Coordinates of C-alpha atoms in Angstrom, one line a residue:
M26 CA -23.0 195.1 -47.5
N27 CA -23.1 191.4 -47.5
A28 CA -25.0 190.5 -44.2
A29 CA -24.2 187.0 -44.5
A30 CA -20.5 187.4 -44.9
L31 CA -20.5 189.8 -41.8
T32 CA -22.3 187.2 -39.7
A33 CA -19.8 184.7 -40.6
L34 CA -17.1 187.0 -39.5
V35 CA -18.7 187.6 -36.2
D36 CA -18.9 183.9 -35.6
R37 CA -14.8 184.0 -36.1
W38 CA -14.4 186.8 -33.7
R39 CA -12.5 186.3 -30.5
P40 CA -13.0 189.1 -27.8
E41 CA -9.8 187.9 -25.9
T42 CA -7.6 188.9 -28.8
H43 CA -9.8 191.2 -30.7
T44 CA -9.1 189.3 -33.9
F45 CA -10.8 187.1 -36.2
H46 CA -9.5 183.6 -36.0
L47 CA -9.5 182.2 -39.6
R48 CA -7.9 179.1 -41.3
A49 CA -5.2 181.2 -42.5
G50 CA -4.5 182.8 -39.2
E51 CA -5.7 185.8 -37.2
M52 CA -6.7 189.0 -38.9
T53 CA -8.2 192.3 -37.7
P54 CA -8.8 195.9 -38.8
T55 CA -6.2 198.3 -37.7
L56 CA -5.9 202.1 -37.5
Q57 CA -4.1 202.0 -40.9
D58 CA -7.3 200.4 -42.5
V59 CA -9.4 203.1 -40.5
S60 CA -7.2 205.9 -42.2
M61 CA -7.1 204.4 -45.5
I62 CA -10.9 203.3 -45.8
L63 CA -12.7 206.0 -44.0
G64 CA -10.2 208.8 -44.1
L65 CA -10.6 209.6 -40.6
P66 CA -8.0 211.2 -38.4
I67 CA -6.1 208.5 -36.3
Q68 CA -4.1 211.3 -34.4
G69 CA -5.4 214.0 -31.9
E70 CA -7.0 214.0 -28.5
P71 CA -8.3 210.5 -27.2
L72 CA -12.1 210.5 -27.0
C73 CA -12.3 209.8 -23.4
M74 CA -15.1 211.2 -21.3
N75 CA -17.5 210.2 -18.6
T76 CA -20.3 208.3 -20.2
A77 CA -22.8 208.4 -17.1
S78 CA -26.2 209.3 -18.3
D79 CA -27.4 210.9 -15.1
G80 CA -29.5 214.2 -15.9
W81 CA -28.9 213.7 -19.9
R82 CA -32.2 215.3 -20.9
E83 CA -31.2 218.5 -19.2
Q84 CA -27.7 218.5 -20.5
M85 CA -29.2 217.7 -24.1
A86 CA -31.7 220.5 -23.7
N87 CA -29.0 223.0 -22.7
L88 CA -26.8 222.2 -25.7
I89 CA -29.4 221.9 -28.6
G90 CA -32.4 223.4 -27.2
M91 CA -34.7 220.4 -26.7
A92 CA -34.6 216.8 -25.6
P93 CA -36.9 213.8 -26.0
P94 CA -39.9 213.6 -23.7
A95 CA -39.4 211.3 -20.7
P96 CA -41.5 208.0 -20.7
E97 CA -45.1 208.4 -19.3
N98 CA -44.3 205.5 -16.9
P99 CA -41.6 206.8 -14.7
K100 CA -40.7 203.0 -13.7
E101 CA -39.9 202.5 -17.6
R102 CA -36.2 202.8 -18.3
A103 CA -35.4 204.8 -21.7
P104 CA -32.1 204.8 -23.2
A105 CA -29.9 207.8 -22.9
G106 CA -30.3 209.1 -26.3
A107 CA -32.8 210.4 -29.3
P108 CA -34.5 208.3 -31.7
F109 CA -33.3 209.1 -35.3
A110 CA -36.9 209.9 -36.2
W111 CA -37.3 212.5 -33.4
I112 CA -34.0 214.0 -34.8
R113 CA -35.3 214.3 -38.3
T114 CA -38.6 215.7 -37.1
N115 CA -37.2 218.6 -35.1
F116 CA -34.0 219.2 -37.1
G117 CA -34.9 217.8 -40.6
E118 CA -36.0 221.1 -42.0
L119 CA -33.6 223.6 -43.7
L120 CA -32.2 226.4 -41.4
P121 CA -34.1 229.5 -41.9
E122 CA -32.7 232.5 -43.9
G123 CA -30.6 234.9 -41.9
A124 CA -30.4 232.3 -38.8
E125 CA -28.2 233.4 -35.9
R126 CA -24.6 231.9 -35.4
D127 CA -26.0 230.0 -32.4
T128 CA -28.6 228.4 -34.3
I129 CA -26.3 227.5 -37.2
R130 CA -23.8 226.0 -34.6
T131 CA -26.8 223.9 -33.1
Y132 CA -28.0 222.4 -36.4
T133 CA -24.4 221.8 -37.4
R134 CA -23.8 219.8 -34.2
V135 CA -27.1 217.8 -34.6
Y136 CA -26.3 217.1 -38.1
L137 CA -22.8 215.7 -37.1
W138 CA -24.5 213.7 -34.1
Y139 CA -27.0 212.2 -36.5
M140 CA -24.4 211.1 -39.1
I141 CA -21.7 209.7 -36.6
S142 CA -24.5 207.9 -34.9
R143 CA -25.5 206.3 -38.1
T144 CA -22.1 205.5 -39.5
L145 CA -19.3 205.3 -37.0
F146 CA -21.1 204.5 -33.7
A147 CA -24.4 202.8 -34.8
D148 CA -25.7 200.6 -32.1
S149 CA -27.1 197.2 -32.6
G150 CA -30.7 198.4 -32.8
G151 CA -30.2 200.9 -35.5
K152 CA -32.7 203.4 -34.0
L153 CA -31.1 205.6 -31.6
A154 CA -28.5 208.2 -31.5
H155 CA -26.7 208.0 -28.1
W156 CA -26.2 210.9 -25.9
C157 CA -22.6 210.6 -25.4
W158 CA -21.7 211.1 -29.1
L159 CA -23.6 214.7 -28.6
K160 CA -21.8 215.1 -25.7
A161 CA -18.5 214.8 -27.5
L162 CA -19.6 217.6 -29.9
T163 CA -19.9 220.0 -27.1
V164 CA -16.8 221.9 -28.5
L165 CA -16.9 221.6 -32.2
E166 CA -13.3 223.0 -32.3
R167 CA -11.9 219.8 -30.4
R168 CA -9.6 217.8 -32.7
W169 CA -10.9 214.3 -31.4
S170 CA -9.2 211.2 -32.9
W171 CA -12.2 209.9 -34.5
G172 CA -10.6 207.1 -36.1
T173 CA -9.3 205.6 -33.0
A174 CA -12.8 205.9 -31.3
A175 CA -14.4 204.5 -34.2
L176 CA -12.1 201.3 -34.2
A177 CA -12.4 200.8 -30.5
Y178 CA -16.4 201.1 -30.7
L179 CA -16.3 198.5 -33.6
Y180 CA -14.2 196.1 -31.4
R181 CA -16.7 196.5 -28.4
Q182 CA -19.6 195.8 -30.6
L183 CA -18.0 192.8 -32.2
D184 CA -17.2 191.5 -28.7
E185 CA -20.8 191.9 -27.7
A186 CA -22.2 190.4 -30.9
C187 CA -20.1 187.3 -30.7
R188 CA -21.3 186.7 -27.0
R189 CA -25.1 187.3 -27.7
T190 CA -27.0 184.2 -27.6
G191 CA -30.1 185.6 -29.1
S192 CA -31.0 187.3 -32.1
G193 CA -29.8 190.9 -32.6
G194 CA -27.9 193.0 -35.1
I195 CA -24.2 194.2 -35.1
G196 CA -23.3 197.6 -34.2
G197 CA -20.3 199.9 -35.1
C198 CA -19.0 200.8 -38.5
L199 CA -20.2 198.2 -40.6
L200 CA -18.9 200.0 -43.9
L201 CA -15.4 199.9 -42.3
L202 CA -15.7 196.1 -41.7
S203 CA -17.2 195.3 -45.0
V204 CA -14.5 197.2 -47.1
W205 CA -11.9 195.7 -44.9
S206 CA -13.1 192.1 -45.5
W207 CA -13.6 192.9 -49.4
D208 CA -9.9 193.9 -49.4
R209 CA -8.3 191.2 -47.2
L210 CA -10.7 188.2 -48.1
S211 CA -12.0 186.7 -51.4
V212 CA -15.4 185.5 -49.8
G213 CA -18.3 187.8 -50.2
R214 CA -16.4 190.2 -52.3
P215 CA -18.6 192.1 -54.9
R216 CA -17.7 191.2 -58.3
Y217 CA -16.9 193.7 -61.1
S218 CA -18.2 192.5 -64.5
K219 CA -17.6 193.5 -68.0
R220 CA -21.1 194.6 -68.2
D221 CA -20.6 197.1 -65.6
H222 CA -17.6 198.6 -67.4
V223 CA -19.7 199.0 -70.5
V224 CA -22.5 200.7 -68.7
N225 CA -20.0 203.1 -67.0
S226 CA -18.4 203.8 -70.4
I227 CA -21.6 204.6 -72.0
F228 CA -22.7 206.8 -69.0
I229 CA -19.4 208.8 -69.2
S230 CA -19.9 209.3 -73.2
I231 CA -23.5 210.7 -72.5
V232 CA -22.1 213.1 -69.9
L233 CA -19.1 214.2 -72.0

């Protein structure tokens, strides 16, 4: 991903219209882009839920069997979620052979939580998986409209990023934003050289 190009795009974002104001006019990623680029469903149940974080550690422990420890200082406010390092430490090992169904579902739930928190719903810090996304995976069989949720979250992250006065990262699905900008804009687009074609041809010949 081209960090400079993404930063330039954020400077052109307008939260009033949720569009990039460019010299050629207004542009923005749409649900069609989400479906075509990410292959996510844009139909299904809207991902609407109560995002209150009261008692989130107890709820997380009930759902996956454990939760990050509370801060030693009771006055210190910790975000409602688990650091990615904590998830890898506690769930990074392979499932034991002959694991029970509940254990398999727990590991599946945590894996999905980790993946969507790193890709679709990344925060600007890039170190935390928020509790609300695990909460959405309470019932794995629910057919959520993940594409709609990912686009709405990206809009929100762009709103916050363009208003931010200090330094900070950009949250949301930056893969979606990058591929969308490469397709729609000629600036910052990766170039495909003849050398790449030759290398790929040689690799294919060796494999065959």
